[in-house]
Amino acid sequence: MKIVALAGGIGGARFLRGLRAAAPEAEITVIGNTGDDISLFGLRVCPDLDTVMYTLGGGINEEQGWGRAAETFAVKEELAAYGVGPSWFGLGDRDFATHIVRTQMLAAGYPLSAVTEALCDRWRPGVRLIPMTDDQVETHVVVDDPERGRHAVHFQEWWVRMRASAPAVSIAPVGADEAKPAPGVVAAIEEADVVLFPPSNPVVSIGTILAIPGIRDAVAAKTVVGVSPIIGGAPVRGMADACLTAIGVETSAQAVAEHYGLGLLDGWLVDDADADVRVEGIEVRARPLLMSDADATSAIAQAALDLAVELKRVEDA
Ligand code: GDP
Ligand code: CA
């Protein structure tokens, strides 16, 4: 069984850990979002790729959901002592090493996909992790700021520094139009038996990956099942509602399914709280969707996979 999953950070990584447990024999390829990537202190930081790599590799800070376990912050404190910012992005000492290795390899001419593969040699995540593109794509957010007026900021600045407090007027994956899928991305989708959307952010995680020319069409040709990141009208974690509002989509499991549309989705898992969701042409199933522990998470992944296999059989028949 060959499975492709598109993934952002926390929601994606946790789901993938469940998927790996539910389907230990499957060949899982993860296409990671790089729209959140940012250069800080001269280092290239890829938050979503690292969250997937650390989570599946056993190095994640479990409570936080991102960053390294047993982390220390000596470098951050030393930078602050020099008055060098930004201070709002929390990079720990262990995490810094990852970004140093990545930046060194990128400077030596390796594409991000090769760098990611090299980093995964250490972490052995048990899946093949490929960035959506080797080209630079950075999500920017146009905000209406009461003091500064309307201006664009890097997604991380809006998300982490501003905690999405200023409403987003629009969100754009800058560079996506000219970007090419990383080597292996389209082939993995084409060869996949099924494609899964974990409960990742529909706008700035899954939406950004789908914005790379060629990826959406390749995905649309497959049997696709998504897991709703929205339960009972609110994101389980984070501020995905602020992203959905910016693109004119209501924060509900129903609206997110309609946003993906039947051109993309064949099946949609919603929480029991949203059992009334109906979307013409999409098979909707309700079950508990809180990834509260390892067993609950692998049961969610198993349900997504079962639905995908069932729908694929219908399509193939
Ligand atoms: P990020 O890049 O770290 O923001 O992570 P993702 O884009 O992969 O996932 C963020 C989404 O995960 C949020 O919209 C949350 O609502 C969703 N999420 C987090 N925990 C859970 C959970 O236990 N169940 C479900 N269904 N969604 C979750
Ligand atoms: Ca992210």
mmCIF file of C-alpha atoms and ligand atoms in Angstrom, residues 7-13 36 48 159 199-202 205 227-231 235-237 240 289-292, ligand 1:
data_model
loop_
_atom_site.group_PDB
_atom_site.id
_atom_site.type_symbol
_atom_site.label_atom_id
_atom_site.label_comp_id
_atom_site.label_asym_id
_atom_site.label_seq_id
_atom_site.Cartn_x
_atom_site.Cartn_y
_atom_site.Cartn_z
ATOM 1 C CA ALA A 7 1.187 17.889 5.969
ATOM 2 C CA GLY A 8 1.671 21.114 7.876
ATOM 3 C CA GLY A 9 3.120 21.133 11.382
ATOM 4 C CA ILE A 10 1.488 19.910 14.587
ATOM 5 C CA GLY A 11 -1.822 18.593 13.252
ATOM 6 C CA GLY A 12 -0.083 16.897 10.350
ATOM 7 C CA ALA A 13 2.750 15.416 12.398
ATOM 8 C CA ASP A 36 6.099 28.856 6.766
ATOM 9 C CA ASP A 48 6.667 22.373 9.419
ATOM 10 C CA TRP A 159 1.151 34.028 13.519
ATOM 11 C CA PRO A 199 -6.174 17.736 10.068
ATOM 12 C CA SER A 200 -3.675 20.405 8.997
ATOM 13 C CA ASN A 201 -4.510 24.052 8.431
ATOM 14 C CA PRO A 202 -6.609 24.130 5.214
ATOM 15 C CA SER A 205 -0.617 24.236 5.266
ATOM 16 C CA VAL A 227 -9.648 14.762 8.292
ATOM 17 C CA SER A 228 -11.310 17.909 9.611
ATOM 18 C CA PRO A 229 -9.112 20.200 11.737
ATOM 19 C CA ILE A 230 -12.291 22.012 12.768
ATOM 20 C CA ILE A 231 -14.469 20.503 15.491
ATOM 21 C CA PRO A 235 -9.947 24.809 15.403
ATOM 22 C CA VAL A 236 -8.690 22.277 17.949
ATOM 23 C CA ARG A 237 -5.436 24.208 18.345
ATOM 24 C CA ALA A 240 -6.923 28.437 11.790
ATOM 25 C CA LEU A 289 -11.410 13.283 16.005
ATOM 26 C CA LEU A 290 -9.459 14.449 19.040
ATOM 27 C CA MET A 291 -5.881 13.179 18.818
ATOM 28 C CA SER A 292 -5.777 12.898 22.606
HETATM 29 P P1 GDP B 1 0.814 23.922 12.198
HETATM 30 O O1 GDP B 1 1.574 24.081 10.922
HETATM 31 O O2 GDP B 1 1.677 23.623 13.364
HETATM 32 O O3 GDP B 1 -0.200 24.985 12.431
HETATM 33 O O4 GDP B 1 0.020 22.565 12.029
HETATM 34 P P2 GDP B 1 -0.978 21.982 10.959
HETATM 35 O O5 GDP B 1 -1.305 22.916 9.861
HETATM 36 O O6 GDP B 1 -0.495 20.615 10.576
HETATM 37 O O7 GDP B 1 -2.240 21.716 11.863
HETATM 38 C C1 GDP B 1 -2.929 22.734 12.525
HETATM 39 C C2 GDP B 1 -4.340 22.262 12.700
HETATM 40 O O8 GDP B 1 -4.364 21.043 13.441
HETATM 41 C C3 GDP B 1 -5.205 23.223 13.482
HETATM 42 O O9 GDP B 1 -6.102 23.827 12.592
HETATM 43 C C4 GDP B 1 -5.914 22.353 14.510
HETATM 44 O O10 GDP B 1 -7.297 22.593 14.536
HETATM 45 C C5 GDP B 1 -5.622 20.942 14.049
HETATM 46 N N1 GDP B 1 -5.550 19.998 15.143
HETATM 47 C C6 GDP B 1 -4.662 20.010 16.176
HETATM 48 N N2 GDP B 1 -4.935 19.006 17.045
HETATM 49 C C7 GDP B 1 -6.005 18.325 16.539
HETATM 50 C C8 GDP B 1 -6.778 17.193 16.980
HETATM 51 O O11 GDP B 1 -6.511 16.584 18.020
HETATM 52 N N3 GDP B 1 -7.833 16.801 16.188
HETATM 53 C C9 GDP B 1 -8.154 17.446 15.029
HETATM 54 N N4 GDP B 1 -9.197 16.999 14.309
HETATM 55 N N5 GDP B 1 -7.446 18.534 14.582
HETATM 56 C C10 GDP B 1 -6.402 18.954 15.337
#
